[in-house]
C-alpha cells in the first residue's frame, strides 16, 4: 500500500513538473490566436513558428555565443575549483581551517553586494560589451564547488598519493594524474551544474552585454520579449518557440549526464 501511494505521489509530482514544458512545446506548434487555448494537442498544427523564429532573431548566433561562454565558464570553474579543493583536502598547513571557513563565508554574500564593484572592474578593463565578463570570473573558482570537491577528495586514499610521491611524482603530477581521474563523479556534477547555471544566466547578460551580436540565449530571449511581447505586437508564438529551441539542449544534457549526476551526488554524500 505504501509503495502504491509513493508511486502515485511521484507520478503526480512528475506531471506537475513536466506539464509546463509540454504546454510550451504544444504552444510552439500553434498559430498566434491559439497559443493560450490550453490545448495540449494543437487544433491547428503549424511549423511556421520554427521557420519564423530563425528569421526574426539571430538565434543561431545567440546559441553559438552561449555555447562558447558555457564551455569556457564550466571548464574554468571546474579546474580552478578542483585545484583549490585539492589544496584544502590534501595539504596540511597552518590556518587551513580558518581559510576554508573564509571561503565558505563568501557564499553568504548576496550577489548584489559585489555586483557594482565587479562591474567597475570589468568596465575599467574595457570588457563591458564583450563576452569576457560572462565567464572569466570563473577562473577564480566557486565556493560551493570547492566545498563539494573538497568533501569528495578528502575520502580518496592518501596511500595512492604517497606511493606516487615515492615514485618521483611531483605535487602537480599527483593532482593531475591521480586525484582528478579519481574525482570524475564530482567533476561531472560540477560541470553539469555550471553548464545549467551559465546557460540560464540572464542577470550578467543584462549587465554586460550591449550589442545584439554578443547576446547569449537568455539575453536574446529578453530582447524578444521586449520586441514581440511588451512592445505591442504580442507575437507570443515566436517567444514560446524560441524558448523551446533554447531549452532542448539542457534536456538533452540532463538525459546524457543523469547517471553521472546521480553517481556524483550519491558518492559525495556518502564519502564526504
mmCIF file of C-alpha atoms in Angstrom:
data_model
loop_
_atom_site.group_PDB
_atom_site.id
_atom_site.type_symbol
_atom_site.label_atom_id
_atom_site.label_comp_id
_atom_site.label_asym_id
_atom_site.label_seq_id
_atom_site.Cartn_x
_atom_site.Cartn_y
_atom_site.Cartn_z
ATOM 1 C CA UNK A 1 0.000 0.000 0.000
ATOM 2 C CA UNK A 2 2.763 2.426 0.952
ATOM 3 C CA UNK A 3 4.584 1.614 -2.289
ATOM 4 C CA UNK A 4 1.442 2.314 -4.342
ATOM 5 C CA UNK A 5 0.933 5.649 -2.589
ATOM 6 C CA UNK A 6 4.559 6.583 -3.241
ATOM 7 C CA UNK A 7 4.232 5.722 -6.929
ATOM 8 C CA UNK A 8 1.026 7.739 -7.288
ATOM 9 C CA UNK A 9 2.611 10.672 -5.481
ATOM 10 C CA UNK A 10 5.722 10.535 -7.683
ATOM 11 C CA UNK A 11 3.580 10.417 -10.828
ATOM 12 C CA UNK A 12 1.531 13.397 -9.639
ATOM 13 C CA UNK A 13 4.634 15.442 -8.831
ATOM 14 C CA UNK A 14 6.186 14.419 -12.158
ATOM 15 C CA UNK A 15 3.133 15.638 -14.044
ATOM 16 C CA UNK A 16 3.256 18.970 -12.224
ATOM 17 C CA UNK A 17 6.889 19.472 -13.242
ATOM 18 C CA UNK A 18 6.533 18.192 -16.815
ATOM 19 C CA UNK A 19 3.261 19.942 -17.704
ATOM 20 C CA UNK A 20 4.739 23.469 -18.242
ATOM 21 C CA UNK A 21 7.254 22.165 -20.772
ATOM 22 C CA UNK A 22 4.639 20.023 -22.534
ATOM 23 C CA UNK A 23 2.413 23.107 -22.758
ATOM 24 C CA UNK A 24 5.341 25.137 -24.117
ATOM 25 C CA UNK A 25 6.074 22.576 -26.827
ATOM 26 C CA UNK A 26 2.411 22.375 -27.748
ATOM 27 C CA UNK A 27 2.081 26.162 -27.950
ATOM 28 C CA UNK A 28 5.080 26.351 -30.277
ATOM 29 C CA UNK A 29 3.106 24.458 -32.924
ATOM 30 C CA UNK A 30 0.052 26.742 -32.727
ATOM 31 C CA UNK A 31 -0.788 29.933 -34.622
ATOM 32 C CA UNK A 32 -0.833 33.156 -32.636
ATOM 33 C CA UNK A 33 -4.549 33.124 -31.857
ATOM 34 C CA UNK A 34 -4.439 29.652 -30.292
ATOM 35 C CA UNK A 35 -1.298 29.902 -28.148
ATOM 36 C CA UNK A 36 -3.230 30.310 -24.883
ATOM 37 C CA UNK A 37 -6.145 27.954 -25.568
ATOM 38 C CA UNK A 38 -4.646 25.407 -23.111
ATOM 39 C CA UNK A 39 -4.961 22.527 -25.577
ATOM 40 C CA UNK A 40 -2.066 20.117 -25.296
ATOM 41 C CA UNK A 41 -2.864 18.824 -28.784
ATOM 42 C CA UNK A 42 -2.962 21.812 -31.162
ATOM 43 C CA UNK A 43 -6.224 22.301 -33.018
ATOM 44 C CA UNK A 44 -4.275 23.917 -35.860
ATOM 45 C CA UNK A 45 -0.839 22.358 -36.220
ATOM 46 C CA UNK A 46 1.824 24.513 -37.899
ATOM 47 C CA UNK A 47 5.600 24.539 -38.300
ATOM 48 C CA UNK A 48 5.653 28.182 -39.393
ATOM 49 C CA UNK A 49 6.775 29.331 -35.925
ATOM 50 C CA UNK A 50 10.001 27.340 -36.200
ATOM 51 C CA UNK A 51 10.729 28.974 -39.542
ATOM 52 C CA UNK A 52 9.805 32.453 -38.340
ATOM 53 C CA UNK A 53 11.890 32.348 -35.156
ATOM 54 C CA UNK A 54 15.105 31.931 -37.163
ATOM 55 C CA UNK A 55 14.077 34.808 -39.408
ATOM 56 C CA UNK A 56 13.052 37.233 -36.665
ATOM 57 C CA UNK A 57 16.128 36.803 -34.467
ATOM 58 C CA UNK A 58 19.788 35.721 -34.851
ATOM 59 C CA UNK A 59 19.055 32.639 -32.759
ATOM 60 C CA UNK A 60 21.954 30.642 -34.195
ATOM 61 C CA UNK A 61 24.402 33.383 -33.181
ATOM 62 C CA UNK A 62 22.923 33.575 -29.687
ATOM 63 C CA UNK A 63 23.216 29.818 -29.316
ATOM 64 C CA UNK A 64 26.830 29.934 -30.501
ATOM 65 C CA UNK A 65 27.664 32.725 -28.028
ATOM 66 C CA UNK A 66 26.034 30.753 -25.235
ATOM 67 C CA UNK A 67 27.898 27.561 -26.128
ATOM 68 C CA UNK A 68 31.216 29.438 -26.119
ATOM 69 C CA UNK A 69 30.513 31.159 -22.797
ATOM 70 C CA UNK A 70 29.173 27.970 -21.218
ATOM 71 C CA UNK A 71 32.156 25.859 -22.305
ATOM 72 C CA UNK A 72 34.692 28.411 -21.077
ATOM 73 C CA UNK A 73 32.864 29.082 -17.794
ATOM 74 C CA UNK A 74 32.284 25.411 -16.950
ATOM 75 C CA UNK A 75 35.858 24.424 -17.794
ATOM 76 C CA UNK A 76 37.368 27.353 -15.889
ATOM 77 C CA UNK A 77 35.345 26.880 -12.709
ATOM 78 C CA UNK A 78 35.837 23.107 -12.683
ATOM 79 C CA UNK A 79 39.620 23.241 -12.999
ATOM 80 C CA UNK A 80 40.127 26.210 -10.653
ATOM 81 C CA UNK A 81 37.754 24.834 -8.006
ATOM 82 C CA UNK A 82 39.379 21.405 -8.223
ATOM 83 C CA UNK A 83 42.825 22.921 -7.639
ATOM 84 C CA UNK A 84 41.656 24.851 -4.569
ATOM 85 C CA UNK A 85 39.712 21.861 -3.247
ATOM 86 C CA UNK A 86 42.792 19.666 -3.665
ATOM 87 C CA UNK A 87 44.851 22.106 -1.662
ATOM 88 C CA UNK A 88 42.352 22.145 1.187
ATOM 89 C CA UNK A 89 41.847 18.378 1.219
ATOM 90 C CA UNK A 90 45.393 17.116 0.749
ATOM 91 C CA UNK A 91 47.869 19.598 2.196
ATOM 92 C CA UNK A 92 48.310 20.362 5.888
ATOM 93 C CA UNK A 93 49.234 23.949 6.695
ATOM 94 C CA UNK A 94 48.662 26.457 9.473
ATOM 95 C CA UNK A 95 45.385 28.339 9.170
ATOM 96 C CA UNK A 96 43.861 25.856 6.739
ATOM 97 C CA UNK A 97 40.605 25.627 8.697
ATOM 98 C CA UNK A 98 40.243 29.384 9.045
ATOM 99 C CA UNK A 99 40.972 29.949 5.367
ATOM 100 C CA UNK A 100 38.458 27.298 4.334
ATOM 101 C CA UNK A 101 35.868 28.907 6.627
ATOM 102 C CA UNK A 102 36.564 32.219 4.906
ATOM 103 C CA UNK A 103 35.943 30.607 1.518
ATOM 104 C CA UNK A 104 32.648 29.162 2.734
ATOM 105 C CA UNK A 105 31.765 32.511 4.295
ATOM 106 C CA UNK A 106 31.917 34.113 0.860
ATOM 107 C CA UNK A 107 28.822 32.080 -0.013
ATOM 108 C CA UNK A 108 26.886 34.174 2.490
ATOM 109 C CA UNK A 109 27.449 37.369 0.489
ATOM 110 C CA UNK A 110 24.453 38.251 -1.710
ATOM 111 C CA UNK A 111 25.328 38.735 -5.347
ATOM 112 C CA UNK A 112 24.020 42.305 -5.205
ATOM 113 C CA UNK A 113 26.807 43.241 -2.781
ATOM 114 C CA UNK A 114 29.585 42.557 -5.302
ATOM 115 C CA UNK A 115 27.647 43.424 -8.447
ATOM 116 C CA UNK A 116 28.686 47.100 -8.704
ATOM 117 C CA UNK A 117 32.381 46.635 -7.739
ATOM 118 C CA UNK A 118 32.645 43.772 -10.218
ATOM 119 C CA UNK A 119 31.095 45.875 -12.957
ATOM 120 C CA UNK A 120 33.503 48.728 -12.249
ATOM 121 C CA UNK A 121 36.452 46.346 -12.550
ATOM 122 C CA UNK A 122 35.314 44.983 -15.913
ATOM 123 C CA UNK A 123 34.476 48.486 -17.110
ATOM 124 C CA UNK A 124 37.970 49.700 -16.168
ATOM 125 C CA UNK A 125 39.413 46.779 -18.139
ATOM 126 C CA UNK A 126 37.297 47.762 -21.146
ATOM 127 C CA UNK A 127 35.458 44.439 -21.234
ATOM 128 C CA UNK A 128 31.875 45.647 -20.824
ATOM 129 C CA UNK A 129 30.023 44.777 -24.011
ATOM 130 C CA UNK A 130 32.103 41.644 -24.609
ATOM 131 C CA UNK A 131 31.617 38.015 -23.608
ATOM 132 C CA UNK A 132 34.617 38.026 -21.265
ATOM 133 C CA UNK A 133 32.739 39.042 -18.062
ATOM 134 C CA UNK A 134 30.265 36.243 -18.708
ATOM 135 C CA UNK A 135 32.843 33.543 -17.984
ATOM 136 C CA UNK A 136 36.203 34.931 -16.784
ATOM 137 C CA UNK A 137 35.057 35.328 -13.152
ATOM 138 C CA UNK A 138 35.056 31.519 -13.002
ATOM 139 C CA UNK A 139 38.839 31.485 -13.291
ATOM 140 C CA UNK A 140 38.899 32.057 -9.528
ATOM 141 C CA UNK A 141 36.704 29.103 -8.602
ATOM 142 C CA UNK A 142 33.398 28.844 -6.787
ATOM 143 C CA UNK A 143 32.994 28.399 -3.037
ATOM 144 C CA UNK A 144 30.182 25.881 -3.471
ATOM 145 C CA UNK A 145 32.124 23.722 -5.932
ATOM 146 C CA UNK A 146 35.265 23.982 -3.807
ATOM 147 C CA UNK A 147 33.317 22.655 -0.823
ATOM 148 C CA UNK A 148 31.735 19.879 -2.905
ATOM 149 C CA UNK A 149 35.046 18.738 -4.364
ATOM 150 C CA UNK A 150 36.927 19.018 -1.082
ATOM 151 C CA UNK A 151 34.439 16.718 0.627
ATOM 152 C CA UNK A 152 34.918 14.144 -2.111
ATOM 153 C CA UNK A 153 38.710 14.427 -2.296
ATOM 154 C CA UNK A 154 39.086 14.004 1.447
ATOM 155 C CA UNK A 155 37.752 10.475 1.013
ATOM 156 C CA UNK A 156 40.408 9.480 -1.523
ATOM 157 C CA UNK A 157 43.056 7.099 -0.114
ATOM 158 C CA UNK A 158 46.236 9.005 0.737
ATOM 159 C CA UNK A 159 48.270 5.850 0.193
ATOM 160 C CA UNK A 160 47.920 6.329 -3.568
ATOM 161 C CA UNK A 161 49.381 9.817 -3.371
ATOM 162 C CA UNK A 162 52.169 8.745 -1.024
ATOM 163 C CA UNK A 163 53.094 5.917 -3.405
ATOM 164 C CA UNK A 164 53.123 8.335 -6.347
ATOM 165 C CA UNK A 165 55.466 10.692 -4.488
ATOM 166 C CA UNK A 166 57.769 7.788 -3.665
ATOM 167 C CA UNK A 167 57.871 7.029 -7.409
ATOM 168 C CA UNK A 168 59.020 10.593 -8.043
ATOM 169 C CA UNK A 169 55.760 12.315 -8.944
ATOM 170 C CA UNK A 170 55.532 16.000 -8.067
ATOM 171 C CA UNK A 171 52.516 17.745 -6.487
ATOM 172 C CA UNK A 172 51.083 18.749 -9.870
ATOM 173 C CA UNK A 173 51.500 15.260 -11.308
ATOM 174 C CA UNK A 174 49.777 13.734 -8.275
ATOM 175 C CA UNK A 175 46.876 16.138 -8.670
ATOM 176 C CA UNK A 176 46.534 15.910 -12.451
ATOM 177 C CA UNK A 177 47.201 12.201 -12.994
ATOM 178 C CA UNK A 178 45.715 10.663 -9.861
ATOM 179 C CA UNK A 179 43.398 12.980 -7.929
ATOM 180 C CA UNK A 180 41.479 14.340 -10.919
ATOM 181 C CA UNK A 181 40.776 10.954 -12.580
ATOM 182 C CA UNK A 182 39.580 9.570 -9.235
ATOM 183 C CA UNK A 183 37.294 12.603 -8.848
ATOM 184 C CA UNK A 184 35.398 12.097 -12.100
ATOM 185 C CA UNK A 185 31.954 11.770 -10.448
ATOM 186 C CA UNK A 186 32.147 15.076 -8.588
ATOM 187 C CA UNK A 187 33.746 16.762 -11.608
ATOM 188 C CA UNK A 188 30.812 15.623 -13.748
ATOM 189 C CA UNK A 189 28.372 17.089 -11.226
ATOM 190 C CA UNK A 190 30.259 20.385 -11.216
ATOM 191 C CA UNK A 191 30.304 20.585 -14.989
ATOM 192 C CA UNK A 192 26.601 19.873 -15.367
ATOM 193 C CA UNK A 193 25.592 22.267 -12.590
ATOM 194 C CA UNK A 194 27.697 25.071 -14.052
ATOM 195 C CA UNK A 195 26.529 24.464 -17.611
ATOM 196 C CA UNK A 196 22.940 24.801 -16.446
ATOM 197 C CA UNK A 197 23.726 27.911 -14.397
ATOM 198 C CA UNK A 198 25.544 29.700 -17.227
ATOM 199 C CA UNK A 199 23.052 28.660 -19.899
ATOM 200 C CA UNK A 200 20.212 30.303 -17.963
ATOM 201 C CA UNK A 201 22.157 33.311 -16.631
ATOM 202 C CA UNK A 202 20.164 36.420 -17.553
ATOM 203 C CA UNK A 203 21.498 38.842 -14.937
ATOM 204 C CA UNK A 204 25.049 39.061 -16.269
ATOM 205 C CA UNK A 205 23.737 39.371 -19.799
ATOM 206 C CA UNK A 206 21.619 42.353 -18.816
ATOM 207 C CA UNK A 207 24.571 43.997 -17.069
ATOM 208 C CA UNK A 208 27.414 43.407 -19.516
ATOM 209 C CA UNK A 209 26.018 42.742 -22.987
ATOM 210 C CA UNK A 210 25.089 45.728 -25.142
ATOM 211 C CA UNK A 211 25.142 44.556 -28.744
ATOM 212 C CA UNK A 212 22.683 42.133 -30.327
ATOM 213 C CA UNK A 213 25.643 40.285 -31.856
ATOM 214 C CA UNK A 214 27.044 39.378 -28.425
ATOM 215 C CA UNK A 215 23.764 38.325 -26.800
ATOM 216 C CA UNK A 216 23.552 34.953 -25.128
ATOM 217 C CA UNK A 217 20.356 32.922 -25.184
ATOM 218 C CA UNK A 218 18.771 34.383 -22.006
ATOM 219 C CA UNK A 219 19.641 37.945 -23.038
ATOM 220 C CA UNK A 220 18.357 37.277 -26.538
ATOM 221 C CA UNK A 221 15.074 35.900 -25.224
ATOM 222 C CA UNK A 222 14.709 39.034 -23.114
ATOM 223 C CA UNK A 223 15.137 41.163 -26.240
ATOM 224 C CA UNK A 224 12.455 39.062 -27.970
ATOM 225 C CA UNK A 225 10.090 39.643 -25.057
ATOM 226 C CA UNK A 226 10.740 43.373 -25.356
ATOM 227 C CA UNK A 227 10.206 43.318 -29.112
ATOM 228 C CA UNK A 228 7.304 40.894 -29.509
ATOM 229 C CA UNK A 229 5.700 40.973 -26.066
ATOM 230 C CA UNK A 230 5.749 44.272 -24.266
ATOM 231 C CA UNK A 231 6.375 46.191 -27.478
ATOM 232 C CA UNK A 232 2.743 45.854 -28.503
ATOM 233 C CA UNK A 233 2.983 43.213 -31.242
ATOM 234 C CA UNK A 234 2.369 40.280 -28.889
ATOM 235 C CA UNK A 235 3.880 37.554 -31.057
ATOM 236 C CA UNK A 236 3.797 35.004 -28.272
ATOM 237 C CA UNK A 237 4.151 32.127 -30.731
ATOM 238 C CA UNK A 238 7.650 33.419 -31.548
ATOM 239 C CA UNK A 239 8.556 33.648 -27.857
ATOM 240 C CA UNK A 240 7.403 30.148 -26.921
ATOM 241 C CA UNK A 241 9.093 28.651 -29.982
ATOM 242 C CA UNK A 242 12.397 30.357 -29.162
ATOM 243 C CA UNK A 243 12.038 29.094 -25.588
ATOM 244 C CA UNK A 244 11.611 25.520 -26.797
ATOM 245 C CA UNK A 245 14.636 25.745 -29.101
ATOM 246 C CA UNK A 246 16.854 27.043 -26.290
ATOM 247 C CA UNK A 247 15.527 24.641 -23.643
ATOM 248 C CA UNK A 248 16.002 21.419 -25.605
ATOM 249 C CA UNK A 249 19.840 21.404 -25.243
ATOM 250 C CA UNK A 250 19.519 21.406 -21.444
ATOM 251 C CA UNK A 251 17.082 18.480 -21.546
ATOM 252 C CA UNK A 252 19.437 16.520 -23.795
ATOM 253 C CA UNK A 253 22.329 17.304 -21.453
ATOM 254 C CA UNK A 254 20.380 16.021 -18.464
ATOM 255 C CA UNK A 255 19.477 12.737 -20.137
ATOM 256 C CA UNK A 256 23.069 12.204 -21.216
ATOM 257 C CA UNK A 257 24.538 13.103 -17.816
ATOM 258 C CA UNK A 258 21.881 11.923 -15.345
ATOM 259 C CA UNK A 259 23.827 8.775 -14.453
ATOM 260 C CA UNK A 260 26.926 10.825 -13.649
ATOM 261 C CA UNK A 261 24.873 13.366 -11.675
ATOM 262 C CA UNK A 262 23.270 10.694 -9.503
ATOM 263 C CA UNK A 263 26.567 8.858 -9.008
ATOM 264 C CA UNK A 264 28.455 12.034 -8.167
ATOM 265 C CA UNK A 265 25.922 13.369 -5.687
ATOM 266 C CA UNK A 266 25.410 9.983 -4.012
ATOM 267 C CA UNK A 267 29.133 9.247 -3.761
ATOM 268 C CA UNK A 268 29.962 12.692 -2.416
ATOM 269 C CA UNK A 269 27.242 12.424 0.170
ATOM 270 C CA UNK A 270 28.378 9.024 1.376
ATOM 271 C CA UNK A 271 32.112 9.678 1.444
ATOM 272 C CA UNK A 272 32.122 13.338 2.474
#
